[in-house]
PDB file of N, CA and C in Angstrom:
ATOM      1  N   MET A   1       0.828  -1.185   0.000  1.00 78.00           N
ATOM      2  CA  MET A   1       0.000   0.000   0.000  1.00 78.00           C
ATOM      3  C   MET A   1       0.876   1.253   0.000  1.00 78.00           C
ATOM      4  N   LYS A   2       1.931   1.256   0.785  1.00 85.00           N
ATOM      5  CA  LYS A   2       2.796   2.434   0.868  1.00 85.00           C
ATOM      6  C   LYS A   2       3.408   2.767  -0.485  1.00 85.00           C
ATOM      7  N   ARG A   3       3.829   1.749  -1.210  1.00 91.00           N
ATOM      8  CA  ARG A   3       4.447   1.981  -2.525  1.00 91.00           C
ATOM      9  C   ARG A   3       3.461   2.691  -3.462  1.00 91.00           C
ATOM     10  N   GLU A   4       2.208   2.272  -3.447  1.00 91.00           N
ATOM     11  CA  GLU A   4       1.202   2.899  -4.303  1.00 91.00           C
ATOM     12  C   GLU A   4       0.911   4.333  -3.854  1.00 91.00           C
ATOM     13  N   LEU A   5       0.818   4.541  -2.556  1.00 93.00           N
ATOM     14  CA  LEU A   5       0.566   5.896  -2.045  1.00 93.00           C
ATOM     15  C   LEU A   5       1.724   6.832  -2.394  1.00 93.00           C
ATOM     16  N   ASP A   6       2.937   6.318  -2.366  1.00 93.00           N
ATOM     17  CA  ASP A   6       4.104   7.141  -2.705  1.00 93.00           C
ATOM     18  C   ASP A   6       4.095   7.576  -4.167  1.00 93.00           C
ATOM     19  N   ARG A   7       3.370   6.872  -5.019  1.00 95.00           N
ATOM     20  CA  ARG A   7       3.304   7.191  -6.451  1.00 95.00           C
ATOM     21  C   ARG A   7       2.304   8.307  -6.766  1.00 95.00           C
ATOM     22  N   ILE A   8       1.455   8.665  -5.813  1.00 96.00           N
ATOM     23  CA  ILE A   8       0.447   9.702  -6.045  1.00 96.00           C
ATOM     24  C   ILE A   8       1.125  11.074  -6.046  1.00 96.00           C
ATOM     25  N   GLU A   9       0.750  11.890  -7.006  1.00 96.00           N
ATOM     26  CA  GLU A   9       1.335  13.224  -7.122  1.00 96.00           C
ATOM     27  C   GLU A   9       0.925  14.102  -5.947  1.00 96.00           C
ATOM     28  N   ASN A  10       1.822  14.977  -5.540  1.00 97.00           N
ATOM     29  CA  ASN A  10       1.533  15.938  -4.474  1.00 97.00           C
ATOM     30  C   ASN A  10       0.318  16.793  -4.833  1.00 97.00           C
ATOM     31  N   ASN A  11      -0.410  17.222  -3.793  1.00 97.00           N
ATOM     32  CA  ASN A  11      -1.528  18.162  -3.931  1.00 97.00           C
ATOM     33  C   ASN A  11      -2.626  17.658  -4.865  1.00 97.00           C
ATOM     34  N   THR A  12      -2.934  16.366  -4.763  1.00 97.00           N
ATOM     35  CA  THR A  12      -4.016  15.786  -5.562  1.00 97.00           C
ATOM     36  C   THR A  12      -4.957  15.013  -4.633  1.00 97.00           C
ATOM     37  N   THR A  13      -5.999  14.460  -5.214  1.00 96.00           N
ATOM     38  CA  THR A  13      -6.929  13.615  -4.463  1.00 96.00           C
ATOM     39  C   THR A  13      -6.902  12.210  -5.055  1.00 96.00           C
ATOM     40  N   PHE A  14      -7.363  11.254  -4.263  1.00 96.00           N
ATOM     41  CA  PHE A  14      -7.464   9.890  -4.752  1.00 96.00           C
ATOM     42  C   PHE A  14      -8.605   9.186  -4.050  1.00 96.00           C
ATOM     43  N   LYS A  15      -9.015   8.063  -4.630  1.00 97.00           N
ATOM     44  CA  LYS A  15     -10.016   7.174  -4.051  1.00 97.00           C
ATOM     45  C   LYS A  15      -9.338   5.825  -3.848  1.00 97.00           C
ATOM     46  N   MET A  16      -9.749   5.105  -2.818  1.00 95.00           N
ATOM     47  CA  MET A  16      -9.062   3.855  -2.484  1.00 95.00           C
ATOM     48  C   MET A  16     -10.048   2.699  -2.344  1.00 95.00           C
ATOM     49  N   ILE A  17      -9.658   1.561  -2.912  1.00 95.00           N
ATOM     50  CA  ILE A  17     -10.379   0.317  -2.683  1.00 95.00           C
ATOM     51  C   ILE A  17      -9.481  -0.547  -1.810  1.00 95.00           C
ATOM     52  N   LEU A  18      -9.971  -0.874  -0.632  1.00 92.00           N
ATOM     53  CA  LEU A  18      -9.227  -1.738   0.294  1.00 92.00           C
ATOM     54  C   LEU A  18      -9.827  -3.134   0.195  1.00 92.00           C
ATOM     55  N   ASP A  19      -9.152  -4.001  -0.528  1.00 87.00           N
ATOM     56  CA  ASP A  19      -9.663  -5.331  -0.818  1.00 87.00           C
ATOM     57  C   ASP A  19      -9.031  -6.354   0.120  1.00 87.00           C
ATOM     58  N   SER A  20      -9.813  -6.812   1.093  1.00 83.00           N
ATOM     59  CA  SER A  20      -9.340  -7.859   2.003  1.00 83.00           C
ATOM     60  C   SER A  20     -10.179  -9.126   1.832  1.00 83.00           C
ATOM     61  N   TYR A  21     -10.720  -9.301   0.624  1.00 68.00           N
ATOM     62  CA  TYR A  21     -11.525 -10.482   0.332  1.00 68.00           C
ATOM     63  C   TYR A  21     -10.657 -11.723   0.540  1.00 68.00           C
ATOM     64  N   GLY A  22     -11.133 -12.639   1.357  1.00 70.00           N
ATOM     65  CA  GLY A  22     -10.401 -13.866   1.643  1.00 70.00           C
ATOM     66  C   GLY A  22      -9.373 -13.731   2.754  1.00 70.00           C
ATOM     67  N   TYR A  23      -9.183 -12.517   3.258  1.00 65.00           N
ATOM     68  CA  TYR A  23      -8.204 -12.289   4.322  1.00 65.00           C
ATOM     69  C   TYR A  23      -8.636 -12.999   5.594  1.00 65.00           C
ATOM     70  N   GLU A  24      -7.773 -13.812   6.088  1.00 68.00           N
ATOM     71  CA  GLU A  24      -7.953 -14.483   7.377  1.00 68.00           C
ATOM     72  C   GLU A  24      -6.681 -14.238   8.175  1.00 68.00           C
ATOM     73  N   PRO A  25      -6.763 -13.487   9.260  1.00 61.00           N
ATOM     74  CA  PRO A  25      -5.542 -13.188  10.024  1.00 61.00           C
ATOM     75  C   PRO A  25      -4.926 -14.456  10.598  1.00 61.00           C
ATOM     76  N   SER A  26      -3.612 -14.457  10.632  1.00 62.00           N
ATOM     77  CA  SER A  26      -2.894 -15.617  11.165  1.00 62.00           C
ATOM     78  C   SER A  26      -2.954 -15.664  12.688  1.00 62.00           C
ATOM     79  N   SER A  27      -3.258 -14.531  13.298  1.00 65.00           N
ATOM     80  CA  SER A  27      -3.356 -14.473  14.757  1.00 65.00           C
ATOM     81  C   SER A  27      -4.153 -13.234  15.157  1.00 65.00           C
ATOM     82  N   ILE A  28      -4.534 -13.177  16.396  1.00 67.00           N
ATOM     83  CA  ILE A  28      -5.231 -11.995  16.918  1.00 67.00           C
ATOM     84  C   ILE A  28      -4.323 -10.771  16.816  1.00 67.00           C
ATOM     85  N   ASP A  29      -3.043 -10.938  17.098  1.00 66.00           N
ATOM     86  CA  ASP A  29      -2.112  -9.808  17.009  1.00 66.00           C
ATOM     87  C   ASP A  29      -2.035  -9.257  15.590  1.00 66.00           C
ATOM     88  N   ALA A  30      -2.017 -10.149  14.598  1.00 63.00           N
ATOM     89  CA  ALA A  30      -1.982  -9.716  13.195  1.00 63.00           C
ATOM     90  C   ALA A  30      -3.258  -8.957  12.848  1.00 63.00           C
ATOM     91  N   HIS A  31      -4.383  -9.448  13.334  1.00 60.00           N
ATOM     92  CA  HIS A  31      -5.667  -8.789  13.071  1.00 60.00           C
ATOM     93  C   HIS A  31      -5.713  -7.402  13.719  1.00 60.00           C
ATOM     94  N   LYS A  32      -5.238  -7.289  14.943  1.00 66.00           N
ATOM     95  CA  LYS A  32      -5.209  -5.989  15.628  1.00 66.00           C
ATOM     96  C   LYS A  32      -4.318  -5.006  14.880  1.00 66.00           C
ATOM     97  N   GLU A  33      -3.191  -5.497  14.361  1.00 65.00           N
ATOM     98  CA  GLU A  33      -2.282  -4.623  13.631  1.00 65.00           C
ATOM     99  C   GLU A  33      -2.947  -4.118  12.350  1.00 65.00           C
ATOM    100  N   MET A  34      -3.639  -5.004  11.642  1.00 68.00           N
ATOM    101  CA  MET A  34      -4.327  -4.613  10.419  1.00 68.00           C
ATOM    102  C   MET A  34      -5.424  -3.590  10.726  1.00 68.00           C
ATOM    103  N   ARG A  35      -6.130  -3.765  11.837  1.00 72.00           N
ATOM    104  CA  ARG A  35      -7.186  -2.828  12.221  1.00 72.00           C
ATOM    105  C   ARG A  35      -6.620  -1.466  12.604  1.00 72.00           C
ATOM    106  N   THR A  36      -5.329  -1.389  12.869  1.00 81.00           N
ATOM    107  CA  THR A  36      -4.673  -0.125  13.197  1.00 81.00           C
ATOM    108  C   THR A  36      -4.096   0.536  11.951  1.00 81.00           C
ATOM    109  N   ILE A  37      -3.490  -0.259  11.091  1.00 85.00           N
ATOM    110  CA  ILE A  37      -2.792   0.271   9.916  1.00 85.00           C
ATOM    111  C   ILE A  37      -3.729   1.040   8.993  1.00 85.00           C
ATOM    112  N   ILE A  38      -4.890   0.476   8.704  1.00 88.00           N
ATOM    113  CA  ILE A  38      -5.797   1.118   7.750  1.00 88.00           C
ATOM    114  C   ILE A  38      -6.281   2.481   8.249  1.00 88.00           C
ATOM    115  N   PRO A  39      -6.825   2.583   9.459  1.00 90.00           N
ATOM    116  CA  PRO A  39      -7.251   3.917   9.921  1.00 90.00           C
ATOM    117  C   PRO A  39      -6.113   4.934   9.986  1.00 90.00           C
ATOM    118  N   LEU A  40      -4.931   4.509  10.431  1.00 91.00           N
ATOM    119  CA  LEU A  40      -3.798   5.438  10.513  1.00 91.00           C
ATOM    120  C   LEU A  40      -3.369   5.906   9.132  1.00 91.00           C
ATOM    121  N   THR A  41      -3.333   4.990   8.186  1.00 92.00           N
ATOM    122  CA  THR A  41      -2.946   5.344   6.822  1.00 92.00           C
ATOM    123  C   THR A  41      -3.950   6.310   6.211  1.00 92.00           C
ATOM    124  N   LEU A  42      -5.235   5.998   6.345  1.00 94.00           N
ATOM    125  CA  LEU A  42      -6.254   6.893   5.794  1.00 94.00           C
ATOM    126  C   LEU A  42      -6.208   8.269   6.449  1.00 94.00           C
ATOM    127  N   ALA A  43      -6.020   8.317   7.763  1.00 94.00           N
ATOM    128  CA  ALA A  43      -5.946   9.604   8.474  1.00 94.00           C
ATOM    129  C   ALA A  43      -4.774  10.441   7.990  1.00 94.00           C
ATOM    130  N   ALA A  44      -3.693   9.788   7.597  1.00 95.00           N
ATOM    131  CA  ALA A  44      -2.524  10.508   7.085  1.00 95.00           C
ATOM    132  C   ALA A  44      -2.827  11.206   5.766  1.00 95.00           C
ATOM    133  N   TYR A  45      -3.909  10.783   5.112  1.00 96.00           N
ATOM    134  CA  TYR A  45      -4.311  11.385   3.837  1.00 96.00           C
ATOM    135  C   TYR A  45      -5.678  12.056   3.940  1.00 96.00           C
ATOM    136  N   GLY A  46      -5.987  12.566   5.125  1.00 95.00           N
ATOM    137  CA  GLY A  46      -7.167  13.390   5.300  1.00 95.00           C
ATOM    138  C   GLY A  46      -8.498  12.675   5.377  1.00 95.00           C
ATOM    139  N   PHE A  47      -8.495  11.365   5.638  1.00 95.00           N
ATOM    140  CA  PHE A  47      -9.744  10.599   5.638  1.00 95.00           C
ATOM    141  C   PHE A  47      -9.943   9.918   6.989  1.00 95.00           C
ATOM    142  N   GLN A  48     -11.026  10.261   7.655  1.00 93.00           N
ATOM    143  CA  GLN A  48     -11.370   9.632   8.937  1.00 93.00           C
ATOM    144  C   GLN A  48     -12.334   8.485   8.638  1.00 93.00           C
ATOM    145  N   THR A  49     -11.852   7.253   8.715  1.00 93.00           N
ATOM    146  CA  THR A  49     -12.681   6.101   8.378  1.00 93.00           C
ATOM    147  C   THR A  49     -13.771   5.861   9.413  1.00 93.00           C
ATOM    148  N   ALA A  50     -14.928   5.446   8.926  1.00 92.00           N
ATOM    149  CA  ALA A  50     -16.050   5.120   9.801  1.00 92.00           C
ATOM    150  C   ALA A  50     -15.764   3.884  10.647  1.00 92.00           C
ATOM    151  N   LEU A  51     -14.759   3.106  10.282  1.00 88.00           N
ATOM    152  CA  LEU A  51     -14.398   1.932  11.080  1.00 88.00           C
ATOM    153  C   LEU A  51     -14.064   2.321  12.520  1.00 88.00           C
ATOM    154  N   LEU A  52     -13.617   3.541  12.716  1.00 86.00           N
ATOM    155  CA  LEU A  52     -13.291   4.007  14.063  1.00 86.00           C
ATOM    156  C   LEU A  52     -14.535   4.231  14.915  1.00 86.00           C
ATOM    157  N   ASP A  53     -15.701   4.255  14.280  1.00 82.00           N
ATOM    158  CA  ASP A  53     -16.958   4.474  14.998  1.00 82.00           C
ATOM    159  C   ASP A  53     -17.621   3.169  15.429  1.00 82.00           C
ATOM    160  N   LEU A  54     -17.005   2.041  15.156  1.00 81.00           N
ATOM    161  CA  LEU A  54     -17.618   0.749  15.471  1.00 81.00           C
ATOM    162  C   LEU A  54     -17.789   0.518  16.964  1.00 81.00           C
ATOM    163  N   TYR A  55     -16.860   0.931  17.739  1.00 73.00           N
ATOM    164  CA  TYR A  55     -16.901   0.675  19.174  1.00 73.00           C
ATOM    165  C   TYR A  55     -16.932   2.020  19.888  1.00 73.00           C
ATOM    166  N   ASP A  56     -15.980   2.289  20.716  1.00 70.00           N
ATOM    167  CA  ASP A  56     -15.870   3.629  21.294  1.00 70.00           C
ATOM    168  C   ASP A  56     -15.228   4.508  20.228  1.00 70.00           C
ATOM    169  N   PRO A  57     -15.939   5.522  19.756  1.00 68.00           N
ATOM    170  CA  PRO A  57     -15.388   6.356  18.684  1.00 68.00           C
ATOM    171  C   PRO A  57     -14.010   6.904  19.039  1.00 68.00           C
ATOM    172  N   ILE A  58     -13.127   6.841  18.073  1.00 75.00           N
ATOM    173  CA  ILE A  58     -11.759   7.332  18.220  1.00 75.00           C
ATOM    174  C   ILE A  58     -11.590   8.482  17.237  1.00 75.00           C
ATOM    175  N   ASP A  59     -11.027   9.560  17.684  1.00 74.00           N
ATOM    176  CA  ASP A  59     -10.806  10.711  16.823  1.00 74.00           C
ATOM    177  C   ASP A  59      -9.315  10.819  16.532  1.00 74.00           C
ATOM    178  N   LEU A  60      -8.901  10.288  15.391  1.00 80.00           N
ATOM    179  CA  LEU A  60      -7.500  10.385  14.987  1.00 80.00           C
ATOM    180  C   LEU A  60      -7.234  11.761  14.399  1.00 80.00           C
ATOM    181  N   PRO A  61      -6.072  12.301  14.619  1.00 85.00           N
ATOM    182  CA  PRO A  61      -5.755  13.569  13.960  1.00 85.00           C
ATOM    183  C   PRO A  61      -5.626  13.334  12.453  1.00 85.00           C
ATOM    184  N   VAL A  62      -6.460  14.013  11.696  1.00 87.00           N
ATOM    185  CA  VAL A  62      -6.434  13.895  10.243  1.00 87.00           C
ATOM    186  C   VAL A  62      -5.372  14.848   9.723  1.00 87.00           C
ATOM    187  N   GLN A  63      -4.517  14.324   8.862  1.00 91.00           N
ATOM    188  CA  GLN A  63      -3.392  15.097   8.366  1.00 91.00           C
ATOM    189  C   GLN A  63      -3.457  15.219   6.853  1.00 91.00           C
ATOM    190  N   SER A  64      -2.512  15.921   6.302  1.00 90.00           N
ATOM    191  CA  SER A  64      -2.385  16.029   4.852  1.00 90.00           C
ATOM    192  C   SER A  64      -0.949  15.700   4.486  1.00 90.00           C
ATOM    193  N   THR A  65      -0.753  14.514   3.986  1.00 95.00           N
ATOM    194  CA  THR A  65       0.577  14.092   3.574  1.00 95.00           C
ATOM    195  C   THR A  65       0.836  14.605   2.165  1.00 95.00           C
ATOM    196  N   ARG A  66       1.807  15.470   2.027  1.00 96.00           N
ATOM    197  CA  ARG A  66       2.201  16.054   0.746  1.00 96.00           C
ATOM    198  C   ARG A  66       1.034  16.730   0.027  1.00 96.00           C
ATOM    199  N   GLY A  67       0.027  17.170   0.793  1.00 96.00           N
ATOM    200  CA  GLY A  67      -1.130  17.832   0.194  1.00 96.00           C
ATOM    201  C   GLY A  67      -2.099  16.879  -0.490  1.00 96.00           C
ATOM    202  N   ILE A  68      -1.931  15.589  -0.259  1.00 97.00           N
ATOM    203  CA  ILE A  68      -2.767  14.570  -0.899  1.00 97.00           C
ATOM    204  C   ILE A  68      -3.938  14.236   0.016  1.00 97.00           C
ATOM    205  N   THR A  69      -5.140  14.105  -0.575  1.00 96.00           N
ATOM    206  CA  THR A  69      -6.340  13.808   0.200  1.00 96.00           C
ATOM    207  C   THR A  69      -7.095  12.628  -0.396  1.00 96.00           C
ATOM    208  N   CYS A  70      -7.452  11.683   0.461  1.00 97.00           N
ATOM    209  CA  CYS A  70      -8.330  10.586   0.068  1.00 97.00           C
ATOM    210  C   CYS A  70      -9.770  11.099   0.149  1.00 97.00           C
ATOM    211  N   ILE A  71     -10.517  10.966  -0.952  1.00 97.00           N
ATOM    212  CA  ILE A  71     -11.890  11.501  -0.963  1.00 97.00           C
ATOM    213  C   ILE A  71     -12.955  10.409  -0.859  1.00 97.00           C
ATOM    214  N   ALA A  72     -12.571   9.141  -1.042  1.00 98.00           N
ATOM    215  CA  ALA A  72     -13.547   8.057  -0.929  1.00 98.00           C
ATOM    216  C   ALA A  72     -12.820   6.740  -0.707  1.00 98.00           C
ATOM    217  N   CYS A  73     -13.512   5.839  -0.018  1.00 97.00           N
ATOM    218  CA  CYS A  73     -12.913   4.540   0.290  1.00 97.00           C
ATOM    219  C   CYS A  73     -13.981   3.451   0.210  1.00 97.00           C
ATOM    220  N   ALA A  74     -13.653   2.377  -0.494  1.00 97.00           N
ATOM    221  CA  ALA A  74     -14.515   1.193  -0.560  1.00 97.00           C
ATOM    222  C   ALA A  74     -13.768   0.039   0.106  1.00 97.00           C
ATOM    223  N   HIS A  75     -14.419  -0.624   1.029  1.00 95.00           N
ATOM    224  CA  HIS A  75     -13.844  -1.774   1.724  1.00 95.00           C
ATOM    225  C   HIS A  75     -14.491  -3.034   1.166  1.00 95.00           C
ATOM    226  N   ILE A  76     -13.683  -4.046   0.889  1.00 95.00           N
ATOM    227  CA  ILE A  76     -14.203  -5.310   0.366  1.00 95.00           C
ATOM    228  C   ILE A  76     -13.722  -6.441   1.255  1.00 95.00           C
ATOM    229  N   ASN A  77     -14.654  -7.321   1.618  1.00 92.00           N
ATOM    230  CA  ASN A  77     -14.330  -8.505   2.420  1.00 92.00           C
ATOM    231  C   ASN A  77     -15.349  -9.584   2.091  1.00 92.00           C
ATOM    232  N   HIS A  78     -15.000 -10.818   2.332  1.00 92.00           N
ATOM    233  CA  HIS A  78     -15.864 -11.950   1.996  1.00 92.00           C
ATOM    234  C   HIS A  78     -16.975 -12.204   3.005  1.00 92.00           C
ATOM    235  N   GLU A  79     -16.911 -11.588   4.162  1.00 91.00           N
ATOM    236  CA  GLU A  79     -17.903 -11.843   5.206  1.00 91.00           C
ATOM    237  C   GLU A  79     -19.166 -11.020   4.931  1.00 91.00           C
ATOM    238  N   GLU A  80     -20.133 -11.658   4.273  1.00 94.00           N
ATOM    239  CA  GLU A  80     -21.327 -10.969   3.785  1.00 94.00           C
ATOM    240  C   GLU A  80     -22.131 -10.296   4.892  1.00 94.00           C
ATOM    241  N   PHE A  81     -22.389 -11.002   5.978  1.00 95.00           N
ATOM    242  CA  PHE A  81     -23.174 -10.407   7.061  1.00 95.00           C
ATOM    243  C   PHE A  81     -22.474  -9.178   7.626  1.00 95.00           C
ATOM    244  N   LYS A  82     -21.174  -9.303   7.910  1.00 92.00           N
ATOM    245  CA  LYS A  82     -20.421  -8.193   8.505  1.00 92.00           C
ATOM    246  C   LYS A  82     -20.394  -6.980   7.578  1.00 92.00           C
ATOM    247  N   MET A  83     -20.118  -7.200   6.309  1.00 94.00           N
ATOM    248  CA  MET A  83     -20.018  -6.076   5.385  1.00 94.00           C
ATOM    249  C   MET A  83     -21.383  -5.416   5.171  1.00 94.00           C
ATOM    250  N   GLY A  84     -22.441  -6.215   5.130  1.00 96.00           N
ATOM    251  CA  GLY A  84     -23.788  -5.653   5.018  1.00 96.00           C
ATOM    252  C   GLY A  84     -24.134  -4.812   6.228  1.00 96.00           C
ATOM    253  N   TRP A  85     -23.780  -5.323   7.402  1.00 95.00           N
ATOM    254  CA  TRP A  85     -24.051  -4.588   8.645  1.00 95.00           C
ATOM    255  C   TRP A  85     -23.236  -3.300   8.677  1.00 95.00           C
ATOM    256  N   TYR A  86     -21.923  -3.396   8.344  1.00 94.00           N
ATOM    257  CA  TYR A  86     -21.080  -2.189   8.317  1.00 94.00           C
ATOM    258  C   TYR A  86     -21.665  -1.150   7.366  1.00 94.00           C
ATOM    259  N   ASP A  87     -22.059  -1.587   6.174  1.00 97.00           N
ATOM    260  CA  ASP A  87     -22.565  -0.639   5.187  1.00 97.00           C
ATOM    261  C   ASP A  87     -23.827   0.049   5.688  1.00 97.00           C
ATOM    262  N   GLN A  88     -24.689  -0.710   6.322  1.00 96.00           N
ATOM    263  CA  GLN A  88     -25.940  -0.145   6.839  1.00 96.00           C
ATOM    264  C   GLN A  88     -25.701   0.768   8.040  1.00 96.00           C
ATOM    265  N   GLU A  89     -24.844   0.359   8.953  1.00 94.00           N
ATOM    266  CA  GLU A  89     -24.657   1.089  10.213  1.00 94.00           C
ATOM    267  C   GLU A  89     -23.655   2.239  10.139  1.00 94.00           C
ATOM    268  N   ILE A  90     -22.553   2.053   9.414  1.00 95.00           N
ATOM    269  CA  ILE A  90     -21.522   3.094   9.410  1.00 95.00           C
ATOM    270  C   ILE A  90     -21.144   3.574   8.011  1.00 95.00           C
ATOM    271  N   GLY A  91     -21.734   2.968   6.977  1.00 96.00           N
ATOM    272  CA  GLY A  91     -21.463   3.427   5.622  1.00 96.00           C
ATOM    273  C   GLY A  91     -21.920   4.871   5.460  1.00 96.00           C
ATOM    274  N   ARG A  92     -21.272   5.573   4.578  1.00 96.00           N
ATOM    275  CA  ARG A  92     -21.629   6.976   4.349  1.00 96.00           C
ATOM    276  C   ARG A  92     -21.380   7.329   2.885  1.00 96.00           C
ATOM    277  N   ALA A  93     -21.643   8.545   2.526  1.00 97.00           N
ATOM    278  CA  ALA A  93     -21.575   8.953   1.122  1.00 97.00           C
ATOM    279  C   ALA A  93     -20.207   8.712   0.491  1.00 97.00           C
ATOM    280  N   ASN A  94     -19.149   8.796   1.276  1.00 97.00           N
ATOM    281  CA  ASN A  94     -17.813   8.608   0.710  1.00 97.00           C
ATOM    282  C   ASN A  94     -17.084   7.365   1.244  1.00 97.00           C
ATOM    283  N   GLU A  95     -17.838   6.476   1.902  1.00 97.00           N
ATOM    284  CA  GLU A  95     -17.219   5.241   2.405  1.00 97.00           C
ATOM    285  C   GLU A  95     -18.288   4.149   2.477  1.00 97.00           C
ATOM    286  N   ARG A  96     -18.036   3.058   1.751  1.00 97.00           N
ATOM    287  CA  ARG A  96     -19.000   1.964   1.696  1.00 97.00           C
ATOM    288  C   ARG A  96     -18.282   0.634   1.899  1.00 97.00           C
ATOM    289  N   PHE A  97     -19.071  -0.401   2.141  1.00 97.00           N
ATOM    290  CA  PHE A  97     -18.565  -1.735   2.458  1.00 97.00           C
ATOM    291  C   PHE A  97     -19.223  -2.752   1.527  1.00 97.00           C
ATOM    292  N   PHE A  98     -18.409  -3.612   0.893  1.00 97.00           N
ATOM    293  CA  PHE A  98     -18.873  -4.518  -0.141  1.00 97.00           C
ATOM    294  C   PHE A  98     -18.294  -5.929   0.036  1.00 97.00           C
ATOM    295  N   THR A  99     -18.963  -6.878  -0.623  1.00 96.00           N
ATOM    296  CA  THR A  99     -18.406  -8.230  -0.757  1.00 96.00           C
ATOM    297  C   THR A  99     -18.056  -8.520  -2.214  1.00 96.00           C
ATOM    298  N   ASP A 100     -18.416  -7.635  -3.109  1.00 96.00           N
ATOM    299  CA  ASP A 100     -18.200  -7.832  -4.544  1.00 96.00           C
ATOM    300  C   ASP A 100     -17.312  -6.705  -5.088  1.00 96.00           C
ATOM    301  N   PHE A 101     -16.173  -7.082  -5.660  1.00 96.00           N
ATOM    302  CA  PHE A 101     -15.219  -6.090  -6.154  1.00 96.00           C
ATOM    303  C   PHE A 101     -15.827  -5.224  -7.252  1.00 96.00           C
ATOM    304  N   LYS A 102     -16.533  -5.824  -8.190  1.00 97.00           N
ATOM    305  CA  LYS A 102     -17.104  -5.054  -9.302  1.00 97.00           C
ATOM    306  C   LYS A 102     -18.095  -4.002  -8.811  1.00 97.00           C
ATOM    307  N   LYS A 103     -18.915  -4.352  -7.813  1.00 97.00           N
ATOM    308  CA  LYS A 103     -19.854  -3.377  -7.253  1.00 97.00           C
ATOM    309  C   LYS A 103     -19.100  -2.240  -6.569  1.00 97.00           C
ATOM    310  N   ALA A 104     -18.057  -2.577  -5.844  1.00 97.00           N
ATOM    311  CA  ALA A 104     -17.241  -1.559  -5.177  1.00 97.00           C
ATOM    312  C   ALA A 104     -16.596  -0.641  -6.196  1.00 97.00           C
ATOM    313  N   GLU A 105     -16.089  -1.228  -7.249  1.00 97.00           N
ATOM    314  CA  GLU A 105     -15.429  -0.446  -8.294  1.00 97.00           C
ATOM    315  C   GLU A 105     -16.423   0.482  -8.996  1.00 97.00           C
ATOM    316  N   MET A 106     -17.624  -0.011  -9.288  1.00 97.00           N
ATOM    317  CA  MET A 106     -18.655   0.827  -9.909  1.00 97.00           C
ATOM    318  C   MET A 106     -19.027   1.994  -8.999  1.00 97.00           C
ATOM    319  N   TRP A 107     -19.184   1.701  -7.707  1.00 98.00           N
ATOM    320  CA  TRP A 107     -19.546   2.757  -6.755  1.00 98.00           C
ATOM    321  C   TRP A 107     -18.461   3.815  -6.664  1.00 98.00           C
ATOM    322  N   ILE A 108     -17.229   3.384  -6.491  1.00 97.00           N
ATOM    323  CA  ILE A 108     -16.145   4.354  -6.276  1.00 97.00           C
ATOM    324  C   ILE A 108     -15.847   5.151  -7.546  1.00 97.00           C
ATOM    325  N   THR A 109     -16.062   4.554  -8.690  1.00 97.00           N
ATOM    326  CA  THR A 109     -15.872   5.265  -9.956  1.00 97.00           C
ATOM    327  C   THR A 109     -16.898   6.384 -10.094  1.00 97.00           C
ATOM    328  N   ALA A 110     -18.101   6.162  -9.569  1.00 96.00           N
ATOM    329  CA  ALA A 110     -19.176   7.155  -9.664  1.00 96.00           C
ATOM    330  C   ALA A 110     -19.005   8.326  -8.696  1.00 96.00           C
ATOM    331  N   ILE A 111     -18.174   8.150  -7.664  1.00 90.00           N
ATOM    332  CA  ILE A 111     -17.925   9.222  -6.679  1.00 90.00           C
ATOM    333  C   ILE A 111     -17.144  10.331  -7.365  1.00 90.00           C
ATOM    334  N   GLY A 112     -17.622  11.586  -7.208  1.00 76.00           N
ATOM    335  CA  GLY A 112     -16.974  12.741  -7.845  1.00 76.00           C
ATOM    336  C   GLY A 112     -15.728  13.066  -7.215  1.00 76.00           C
TER     337      GLY A 112
END
């Protein structure tokens, strides 16, 4: 992910598809680390993910790395019930949750 983010031009915007379809953590520690990396990375590019609102809301300092801003994020995972619940409960105009890559891609492409 870092390599791709480093390729984005300064002072621009981008949209991100986070595809964890089939992801099964090897341990609880690995899962906790993954749950930390995504919100921190998004916050570094001006995006406060709704994933932080799942439990006790966390307010990460939103920053602007090289003037780059994430304007939309689609999350993809194979767990249909979880993704449906996330989309209904915490999904928003610029952040949605999917089990199908093509649907996620269509949605994020339509975001201005």
